[in-house]
Every structure is written in C-alpha cells, then in structure tokens.
PDB file of C-alpha atoms in Angstrom:
ATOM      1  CA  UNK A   1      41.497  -0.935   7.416  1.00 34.00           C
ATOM      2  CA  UNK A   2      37.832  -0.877   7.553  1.00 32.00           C
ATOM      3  CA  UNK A   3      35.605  -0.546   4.954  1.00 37.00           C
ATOM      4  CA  UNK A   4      33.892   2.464   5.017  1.00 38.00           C
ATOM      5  CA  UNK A   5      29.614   1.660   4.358  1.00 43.00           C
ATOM      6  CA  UNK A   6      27.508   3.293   1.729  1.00 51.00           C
ATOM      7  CA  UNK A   7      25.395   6.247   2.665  1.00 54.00           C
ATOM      8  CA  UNK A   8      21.689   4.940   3.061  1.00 57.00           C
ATOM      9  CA  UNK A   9      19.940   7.258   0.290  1.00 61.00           C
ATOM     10  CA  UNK A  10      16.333   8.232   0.643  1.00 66.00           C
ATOM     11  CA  UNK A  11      13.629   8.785  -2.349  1.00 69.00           C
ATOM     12  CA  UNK A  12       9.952  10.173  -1.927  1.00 76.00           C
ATOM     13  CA  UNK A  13       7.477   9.704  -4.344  1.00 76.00           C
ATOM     14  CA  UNK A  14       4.052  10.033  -4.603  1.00 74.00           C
ATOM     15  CA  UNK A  15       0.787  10.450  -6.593  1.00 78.00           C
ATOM     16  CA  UNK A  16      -1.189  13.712  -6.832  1.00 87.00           C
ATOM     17  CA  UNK A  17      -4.686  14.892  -7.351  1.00 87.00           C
ATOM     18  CA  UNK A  18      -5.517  15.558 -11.229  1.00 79.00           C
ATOM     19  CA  UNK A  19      -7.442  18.231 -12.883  1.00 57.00           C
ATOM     20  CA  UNK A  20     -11.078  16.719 -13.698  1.00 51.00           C
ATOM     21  CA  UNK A  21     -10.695  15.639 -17.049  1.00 45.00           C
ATOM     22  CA  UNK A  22      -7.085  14.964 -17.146  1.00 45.00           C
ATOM     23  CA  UNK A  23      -7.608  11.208 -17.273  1.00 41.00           C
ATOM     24  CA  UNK A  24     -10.374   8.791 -18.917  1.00 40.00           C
ATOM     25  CA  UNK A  25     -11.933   6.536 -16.460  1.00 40.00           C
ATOM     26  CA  UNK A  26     -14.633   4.742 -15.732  1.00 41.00           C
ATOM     27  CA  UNK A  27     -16.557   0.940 -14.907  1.00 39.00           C
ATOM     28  CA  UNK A  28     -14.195  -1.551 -16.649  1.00 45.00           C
ATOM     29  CA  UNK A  29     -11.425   0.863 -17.722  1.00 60.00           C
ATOM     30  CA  UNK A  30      -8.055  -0.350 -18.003  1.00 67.00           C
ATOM     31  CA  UNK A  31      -4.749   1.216 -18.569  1.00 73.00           C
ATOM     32  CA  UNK A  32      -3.468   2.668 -21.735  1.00 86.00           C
ATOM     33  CA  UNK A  33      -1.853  -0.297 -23.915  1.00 93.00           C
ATOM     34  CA  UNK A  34      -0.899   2.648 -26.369  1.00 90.00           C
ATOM     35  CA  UNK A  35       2.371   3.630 -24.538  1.00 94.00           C
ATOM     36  CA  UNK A  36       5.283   1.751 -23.725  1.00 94.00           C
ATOM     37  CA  UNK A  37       6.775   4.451 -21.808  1.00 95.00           C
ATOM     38  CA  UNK A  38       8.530   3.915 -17.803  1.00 96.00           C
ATOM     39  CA  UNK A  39      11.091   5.015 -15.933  1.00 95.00           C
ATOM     40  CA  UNK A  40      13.075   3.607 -13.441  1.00 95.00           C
ATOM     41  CA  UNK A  41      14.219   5.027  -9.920  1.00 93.00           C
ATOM     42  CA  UNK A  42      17.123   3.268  -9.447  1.00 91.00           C
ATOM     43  CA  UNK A  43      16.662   0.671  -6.555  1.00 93.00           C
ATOM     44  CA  UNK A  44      15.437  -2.680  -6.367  1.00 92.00           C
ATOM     45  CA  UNK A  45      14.968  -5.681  -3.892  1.00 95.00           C
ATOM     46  CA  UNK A  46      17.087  -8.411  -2.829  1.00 94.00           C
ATOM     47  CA  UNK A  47      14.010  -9.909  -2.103  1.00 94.00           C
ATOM     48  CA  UNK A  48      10.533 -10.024  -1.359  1.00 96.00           C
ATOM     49  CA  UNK A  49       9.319  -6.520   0.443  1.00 97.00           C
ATOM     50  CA  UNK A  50       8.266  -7.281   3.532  1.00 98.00           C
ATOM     51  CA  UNK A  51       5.597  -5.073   4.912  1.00 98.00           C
ATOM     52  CA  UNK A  52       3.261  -4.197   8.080  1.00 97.00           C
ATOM     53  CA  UNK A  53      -0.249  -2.231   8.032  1.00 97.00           C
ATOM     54  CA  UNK A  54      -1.369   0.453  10.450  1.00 97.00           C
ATOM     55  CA  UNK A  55      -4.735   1.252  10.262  1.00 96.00           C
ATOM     56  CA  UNK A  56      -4.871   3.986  12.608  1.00 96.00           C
ATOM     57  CA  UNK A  57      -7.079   7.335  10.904  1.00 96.00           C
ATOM     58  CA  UNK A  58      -7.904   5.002   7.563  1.00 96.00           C
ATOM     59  CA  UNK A  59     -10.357   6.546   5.351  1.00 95.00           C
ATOM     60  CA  UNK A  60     -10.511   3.273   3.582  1.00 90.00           C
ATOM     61  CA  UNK A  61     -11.258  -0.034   5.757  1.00 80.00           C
ATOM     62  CA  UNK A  62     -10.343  -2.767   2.989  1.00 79.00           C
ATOM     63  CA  UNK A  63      -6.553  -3.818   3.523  1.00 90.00           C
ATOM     64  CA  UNK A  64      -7.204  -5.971   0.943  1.00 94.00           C
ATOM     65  CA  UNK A  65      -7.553  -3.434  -1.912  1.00 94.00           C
ATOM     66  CA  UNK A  66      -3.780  -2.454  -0.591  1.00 95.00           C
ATOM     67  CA  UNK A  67      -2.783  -5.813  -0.384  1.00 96.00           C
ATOM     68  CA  UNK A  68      -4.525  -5.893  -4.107  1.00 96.00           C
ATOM     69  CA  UNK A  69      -2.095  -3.359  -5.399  1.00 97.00           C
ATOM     70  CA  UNK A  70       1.145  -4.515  -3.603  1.00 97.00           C
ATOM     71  CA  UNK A  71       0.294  -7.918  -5.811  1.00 97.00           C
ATOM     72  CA  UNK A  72      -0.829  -6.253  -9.310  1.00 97.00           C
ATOM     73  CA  UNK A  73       2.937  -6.344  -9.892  1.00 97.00           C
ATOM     74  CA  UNK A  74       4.186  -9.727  -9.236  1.00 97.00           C
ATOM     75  CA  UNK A  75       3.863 -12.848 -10.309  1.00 95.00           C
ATOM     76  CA  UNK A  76       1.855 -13.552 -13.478  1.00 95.00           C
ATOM     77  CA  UNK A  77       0.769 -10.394 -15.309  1.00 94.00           C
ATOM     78  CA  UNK A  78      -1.570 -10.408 -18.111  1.00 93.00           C
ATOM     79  CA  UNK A  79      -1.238  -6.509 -19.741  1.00 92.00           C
ATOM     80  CA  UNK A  80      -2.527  -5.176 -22.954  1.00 92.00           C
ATOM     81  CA  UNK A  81      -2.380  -9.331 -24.498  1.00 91.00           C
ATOM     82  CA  UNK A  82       0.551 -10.592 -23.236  1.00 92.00           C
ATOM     83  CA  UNK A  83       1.446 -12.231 -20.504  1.00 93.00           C
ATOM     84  CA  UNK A  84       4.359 -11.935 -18.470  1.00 90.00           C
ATOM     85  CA  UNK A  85       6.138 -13.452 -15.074  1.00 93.00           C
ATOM     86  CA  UNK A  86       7.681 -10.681 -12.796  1.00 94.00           C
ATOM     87  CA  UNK A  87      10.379 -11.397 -10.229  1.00 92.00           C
ATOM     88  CA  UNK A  88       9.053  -8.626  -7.569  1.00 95.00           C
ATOM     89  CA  UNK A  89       7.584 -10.276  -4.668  1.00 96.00           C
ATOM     90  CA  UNK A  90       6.191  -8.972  -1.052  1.00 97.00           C
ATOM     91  CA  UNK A  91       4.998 -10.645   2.041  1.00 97.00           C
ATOM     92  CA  UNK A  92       2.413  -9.151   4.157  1.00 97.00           C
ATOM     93  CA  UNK A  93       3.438  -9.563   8.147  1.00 97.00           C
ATOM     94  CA  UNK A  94       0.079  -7.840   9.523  1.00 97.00           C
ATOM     95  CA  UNK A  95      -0.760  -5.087  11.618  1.00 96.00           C
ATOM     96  CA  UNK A  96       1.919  -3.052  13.320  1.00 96.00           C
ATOM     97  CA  UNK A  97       1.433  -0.204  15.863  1.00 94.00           C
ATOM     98  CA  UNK A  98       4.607   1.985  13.752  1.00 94.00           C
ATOM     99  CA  UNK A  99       3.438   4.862  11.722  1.00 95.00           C
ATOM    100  CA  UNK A 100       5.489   5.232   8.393  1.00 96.00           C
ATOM    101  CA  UNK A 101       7.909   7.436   8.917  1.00 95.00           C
ATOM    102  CA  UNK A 102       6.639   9.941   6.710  1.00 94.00           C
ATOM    103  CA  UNK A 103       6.215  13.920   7.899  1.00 94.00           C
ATOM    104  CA  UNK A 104       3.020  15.907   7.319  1.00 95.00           C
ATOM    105  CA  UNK A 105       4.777  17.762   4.985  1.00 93.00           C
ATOM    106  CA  UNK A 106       4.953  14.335   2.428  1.00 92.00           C
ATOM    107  CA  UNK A 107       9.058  14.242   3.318  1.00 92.00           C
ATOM    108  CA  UNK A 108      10.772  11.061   4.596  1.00 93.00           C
ATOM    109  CA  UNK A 109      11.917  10.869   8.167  1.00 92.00           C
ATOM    110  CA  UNK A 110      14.242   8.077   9.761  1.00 92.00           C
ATOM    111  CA  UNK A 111      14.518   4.646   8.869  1.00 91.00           C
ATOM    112  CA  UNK A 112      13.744   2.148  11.275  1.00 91.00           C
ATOM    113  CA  UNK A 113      14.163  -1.021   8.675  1.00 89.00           C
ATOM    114  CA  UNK A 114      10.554  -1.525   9.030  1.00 95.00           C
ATOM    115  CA  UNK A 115       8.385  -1.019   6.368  1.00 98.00           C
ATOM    116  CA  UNK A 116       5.199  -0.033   6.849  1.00 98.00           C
ATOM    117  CA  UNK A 117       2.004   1.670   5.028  1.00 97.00           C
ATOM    118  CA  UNK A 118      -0.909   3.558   6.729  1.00 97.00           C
ATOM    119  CA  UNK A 119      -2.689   6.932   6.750  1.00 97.00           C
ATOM    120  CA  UNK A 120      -1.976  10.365   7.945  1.00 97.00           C
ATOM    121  CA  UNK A 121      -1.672  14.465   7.036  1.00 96.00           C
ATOM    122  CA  UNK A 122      -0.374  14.893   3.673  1.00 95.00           C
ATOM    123  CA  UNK A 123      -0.372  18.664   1.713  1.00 94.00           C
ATOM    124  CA  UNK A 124      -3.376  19.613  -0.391  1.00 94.00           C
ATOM    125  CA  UNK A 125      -3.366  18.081  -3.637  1.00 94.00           C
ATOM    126  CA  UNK A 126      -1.094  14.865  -2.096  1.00 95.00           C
ATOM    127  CA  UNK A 127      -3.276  11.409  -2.406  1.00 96.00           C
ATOM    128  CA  UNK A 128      -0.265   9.080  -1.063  1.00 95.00           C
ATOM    129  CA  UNK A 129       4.067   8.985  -0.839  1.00 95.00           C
ATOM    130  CA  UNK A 130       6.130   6.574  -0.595  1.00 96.00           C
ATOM    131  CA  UNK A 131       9.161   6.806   1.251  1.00 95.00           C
ATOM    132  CA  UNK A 132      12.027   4.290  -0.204  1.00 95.00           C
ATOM    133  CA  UNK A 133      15.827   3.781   1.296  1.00 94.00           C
ATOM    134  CA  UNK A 134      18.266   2.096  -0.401  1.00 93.00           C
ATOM    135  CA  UNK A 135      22.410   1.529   0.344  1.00 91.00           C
ATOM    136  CA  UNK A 136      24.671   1.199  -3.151  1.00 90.00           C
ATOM    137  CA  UNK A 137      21.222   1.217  -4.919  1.00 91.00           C
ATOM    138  CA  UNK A 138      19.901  -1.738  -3.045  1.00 93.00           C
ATOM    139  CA  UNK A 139      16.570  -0.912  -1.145  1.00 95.00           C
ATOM    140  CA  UNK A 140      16.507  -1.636   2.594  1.00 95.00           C
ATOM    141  CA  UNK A 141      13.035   0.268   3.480  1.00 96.00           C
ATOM    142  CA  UNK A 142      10.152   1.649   2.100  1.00 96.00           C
ATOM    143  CA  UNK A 143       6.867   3.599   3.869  1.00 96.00           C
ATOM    144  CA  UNK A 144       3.944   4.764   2.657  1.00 97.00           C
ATOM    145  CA  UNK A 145       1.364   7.236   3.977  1.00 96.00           C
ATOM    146  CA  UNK A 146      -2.033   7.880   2.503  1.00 96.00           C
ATOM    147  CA  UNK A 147      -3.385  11.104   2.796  1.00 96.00           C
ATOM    148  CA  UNK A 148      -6.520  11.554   5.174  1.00 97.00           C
ATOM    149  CA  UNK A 149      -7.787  14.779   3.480  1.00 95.00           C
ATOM    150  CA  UNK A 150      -9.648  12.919   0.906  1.00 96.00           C
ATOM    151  CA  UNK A 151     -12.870  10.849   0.539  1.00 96.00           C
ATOM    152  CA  UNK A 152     -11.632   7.190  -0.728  1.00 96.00           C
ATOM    153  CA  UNK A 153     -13.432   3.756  -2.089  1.00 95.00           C
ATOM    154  CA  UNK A 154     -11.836   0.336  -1.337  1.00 93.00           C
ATOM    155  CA  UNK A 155     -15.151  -1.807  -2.619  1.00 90.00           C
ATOM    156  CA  UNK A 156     -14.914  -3.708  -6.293  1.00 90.00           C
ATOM    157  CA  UNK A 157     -16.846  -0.339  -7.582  1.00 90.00           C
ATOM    158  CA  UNK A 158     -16.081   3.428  -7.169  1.00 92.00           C
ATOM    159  CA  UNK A 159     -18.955   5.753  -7.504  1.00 90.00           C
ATOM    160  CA  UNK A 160     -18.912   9.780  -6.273  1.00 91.00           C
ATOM    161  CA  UNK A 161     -16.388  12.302  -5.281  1.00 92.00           C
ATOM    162  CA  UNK A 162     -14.026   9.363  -3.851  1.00 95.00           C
ATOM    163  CA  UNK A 163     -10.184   8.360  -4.785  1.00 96.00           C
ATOM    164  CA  UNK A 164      -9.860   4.212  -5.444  1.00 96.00           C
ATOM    165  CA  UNK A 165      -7.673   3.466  -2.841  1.00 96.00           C
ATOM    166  CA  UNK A 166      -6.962   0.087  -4.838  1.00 96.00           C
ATOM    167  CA  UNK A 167      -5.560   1.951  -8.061  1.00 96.00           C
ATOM    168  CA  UNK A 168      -3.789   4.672  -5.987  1.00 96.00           C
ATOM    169  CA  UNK A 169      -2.334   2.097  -3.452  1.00 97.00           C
ATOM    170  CA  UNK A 170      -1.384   0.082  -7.272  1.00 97.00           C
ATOM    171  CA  UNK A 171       0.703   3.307  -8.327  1.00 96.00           C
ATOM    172  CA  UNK A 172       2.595   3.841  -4.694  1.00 96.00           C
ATOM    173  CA  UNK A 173       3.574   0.196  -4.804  1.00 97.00           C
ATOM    174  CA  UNK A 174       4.775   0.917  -8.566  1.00 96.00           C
ATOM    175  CA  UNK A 175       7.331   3.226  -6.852  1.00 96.00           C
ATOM    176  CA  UNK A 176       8.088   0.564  -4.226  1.00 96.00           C
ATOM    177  CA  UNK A 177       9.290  -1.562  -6.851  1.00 96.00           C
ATOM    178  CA  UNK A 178      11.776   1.035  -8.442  1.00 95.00           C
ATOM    179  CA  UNK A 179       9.602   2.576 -10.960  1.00 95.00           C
ATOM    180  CA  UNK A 180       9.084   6.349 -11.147  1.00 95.00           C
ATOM    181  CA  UNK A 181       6.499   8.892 -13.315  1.00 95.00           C
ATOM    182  CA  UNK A 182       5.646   9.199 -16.658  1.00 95.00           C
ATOM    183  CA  UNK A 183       4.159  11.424 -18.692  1.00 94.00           C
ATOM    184  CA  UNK A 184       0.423  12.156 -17.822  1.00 94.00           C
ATOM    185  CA  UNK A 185      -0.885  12.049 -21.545  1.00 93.00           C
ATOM    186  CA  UNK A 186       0.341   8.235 -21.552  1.00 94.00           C
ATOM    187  CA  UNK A 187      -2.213   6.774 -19.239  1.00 94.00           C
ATOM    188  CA  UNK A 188      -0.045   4.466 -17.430  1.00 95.00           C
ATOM    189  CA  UNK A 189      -0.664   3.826 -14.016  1.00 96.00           C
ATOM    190  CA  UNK A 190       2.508   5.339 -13.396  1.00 96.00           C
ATOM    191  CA  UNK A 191       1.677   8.476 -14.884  1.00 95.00           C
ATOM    192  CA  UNK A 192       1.768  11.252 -11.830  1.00 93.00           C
ATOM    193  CA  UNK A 193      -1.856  12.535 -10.871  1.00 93.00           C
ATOM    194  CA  UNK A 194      -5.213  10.354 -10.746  1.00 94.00           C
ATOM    195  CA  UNK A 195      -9.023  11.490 -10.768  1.00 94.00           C
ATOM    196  CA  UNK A 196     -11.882  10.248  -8.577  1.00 95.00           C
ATOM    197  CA  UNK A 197     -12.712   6.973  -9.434  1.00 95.00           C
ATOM    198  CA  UNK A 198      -9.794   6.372 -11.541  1.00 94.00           C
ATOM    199  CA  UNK A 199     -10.185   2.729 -11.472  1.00 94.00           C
ATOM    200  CA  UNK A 200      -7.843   2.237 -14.857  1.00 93.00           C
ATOM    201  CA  UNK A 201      -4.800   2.341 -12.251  1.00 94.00           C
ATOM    202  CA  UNK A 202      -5.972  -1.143 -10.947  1.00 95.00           C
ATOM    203  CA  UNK A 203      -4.341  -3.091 -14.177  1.00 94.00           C
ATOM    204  CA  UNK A 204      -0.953  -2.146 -15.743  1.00 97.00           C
ATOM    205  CA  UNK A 205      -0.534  -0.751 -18.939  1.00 96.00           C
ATOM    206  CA  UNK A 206       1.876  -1.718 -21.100  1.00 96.00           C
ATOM    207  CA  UNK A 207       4.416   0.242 -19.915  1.00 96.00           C
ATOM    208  CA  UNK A 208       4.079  -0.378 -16.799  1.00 96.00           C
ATOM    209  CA  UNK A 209       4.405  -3.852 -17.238  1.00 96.00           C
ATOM    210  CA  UNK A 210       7.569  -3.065 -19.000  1.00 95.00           C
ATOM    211  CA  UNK A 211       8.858  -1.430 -16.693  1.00 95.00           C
ATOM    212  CA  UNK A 212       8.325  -3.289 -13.894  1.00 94.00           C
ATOM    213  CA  UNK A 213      10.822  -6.549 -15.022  1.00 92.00           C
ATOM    214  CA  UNK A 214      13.344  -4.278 -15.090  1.00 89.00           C
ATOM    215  CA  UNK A 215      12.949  -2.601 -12.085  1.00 87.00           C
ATOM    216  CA  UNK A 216      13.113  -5.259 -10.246  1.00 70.00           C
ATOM    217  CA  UNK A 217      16.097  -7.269 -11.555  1.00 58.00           C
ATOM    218  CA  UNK A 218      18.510  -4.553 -11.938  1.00 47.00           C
ATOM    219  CA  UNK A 219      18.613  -0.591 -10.530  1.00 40.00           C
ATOM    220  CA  UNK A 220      19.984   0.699 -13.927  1.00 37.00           C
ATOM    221  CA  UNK A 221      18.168   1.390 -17.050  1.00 37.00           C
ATOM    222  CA  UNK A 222      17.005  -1.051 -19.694  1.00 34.00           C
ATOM    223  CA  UNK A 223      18.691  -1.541 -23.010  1.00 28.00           C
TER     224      UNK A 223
END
C-alpha cells in the first residue's frame, strides 16, 4: 500500500499601502519595543531558504537592501535591549531569469520549487506578496513580487513620496519565515500597511523578534 502524500498548501501574504499618518516614521526610527504582539502562519523551514533575484521592471536597483531584509531576521538580533540568536537562515543563489509565480491580481500561481523574488503588476494599494507553499506544514517554496506601481528608495536614506524597499522587503521576508500580521496600532514591522519612508520596518520590534524564534523552530503556536 502506498502512502498517500500531503496536499502542497499555498499562503499569500503581503503588505499594503497605509493611510498618511497611520504610522510614526522618520530618520533613525525604529520599531515599537512597546508591543510584544506576533502571530504565526504555520510553516517553517527545514533549512536555510534558498532564493534567486530577478530584476526585470525593478523600481529599486539595490539587491542589497533585499538581501538586507532577508538577513534582519537571522542570526544575531539586537531588538528593543536584548539580544537574541535566531535559527532562520537563507542563502542567496543570484540572478535567475524565473518570475515569481505570482498573478497580477497578488494570488499565487504554480510551484516550481524555486524560490524567487522580483517585481511586477500588483492591485492598487498592494506594495509586495509573498507567495509561501508548504506540505504537512513544512515549507517547500516561497515567491515574492514587488509591486511596480509605486515610487521606491533602496539608498541608507528615504526622502519624498517613495516606499523603503529595505523595510518593506524586511516585512515580506517576516512572512517568509512563518510570521503573519498584527495589529496596526502596535508598530511592529509585522503590522499590515507601511507609509512612505517608513524606515522603522528596517529593525524588529520586540515582537517581532519574538515571534520570529518561534516561527522558525516549530509551525504551531508558542506557549
């Protein structure tokens, strides 16, 4: 008798544009260290992600300010005075000619088992989605696209009508990792919607932080 193989399950995610106001941000800013609030998503790794880049249509030239936010959640984290060693991992593989497999519509399409991150059509109001599949709560694949609709900064400083693609691409990889929304009000990077410049989402907050060793040890939810 053969064993009959988990469904592969499929989770979008993504981070939205917020009301001007919504969120405090500014040269410096950090994320709140007066919540400890996450959630999880229910997947993690095996082991390191391992990712590819297409830059073809980027509104942001700096891969490193992606590559900055894949790596604000591993190793050694230093959040709202304490320090902390995460288990996550990833391993950048370069530039591939695959676009995510993302629609225009901000909906998943097939897996390939390559994961990949790059730019394309997303709906009004859409900054970036990440696509995540996962058998028996163990992820296999994860895409991102980045909308092209917007005006983004990927230099040390944001100034102007302009999205930080560092912070942004900082919350998309929070999903990666198996961590989902919270609450607006708590200023997390996780928190769903971010305003020009919101340069805060660069550094975890403290739940974030939280959050993020258990999302990547174990797909259910912290005692």
């Amino acid at each position: 008798m053969t064993r009959e193989r988990a469904a592969l399950q499929r989770r979008v995610l993504g981070a939205t544009v917020a009301a001007p106001g919504a969120v405090t941000t500014g040269a410096g800013a950090t994320a709140s260290c007066g919540s400890t609030a996450y959630s999880l998503t229910g997947h993690h790794w095996a082991g390191a992600i391992e990712w590819r880049y297409n830059p073809a249509n980027a509104k942001a030239s700096n891969v490193s300010a992606l590559r900055a936010g894949a790596d604000a959640w591993t190793g050694s984290i230093t959040s709202c005075g304490r320090t902390v060693t995460s288990t996550a991992a990833e391993q950048y593989l370069g530039t591939a000619k695959q676009a995510p497999a993302l629609t225009d519509q901000g909906g998943c399409g097939a897996a390939n088992r390559y994961s990949v991150t790059g730019w394309g059509a997303l709906p009004t109001g859409t900054l970036g989605v990440t696509c995540v599949w996962s058998r028996s709560g163990v992820a296999v694949e994860m895409d991102q696209r980045y909308s092209t609709r917007y005006l983004w900064a990927s230099t040390a400083t944001c100034s102007g009508n302009r999205y930080d693609f560092r912070g942004v691409a900082t919350h998309e990889w929070g999903h990666a990792y198996g961590l989902g929304h919270v609450d607006q009000a708590t200023g997390q990077v996780m928190k769903s919607s971010a305003t020009t410049c919101d340069v805060a989402q660069r550094t975890l907050g403290a739940g974030d932080a939280r959050g993020d060793l258990h999302a990547v040890l174990t797909a259910a939810p912290a005692a």
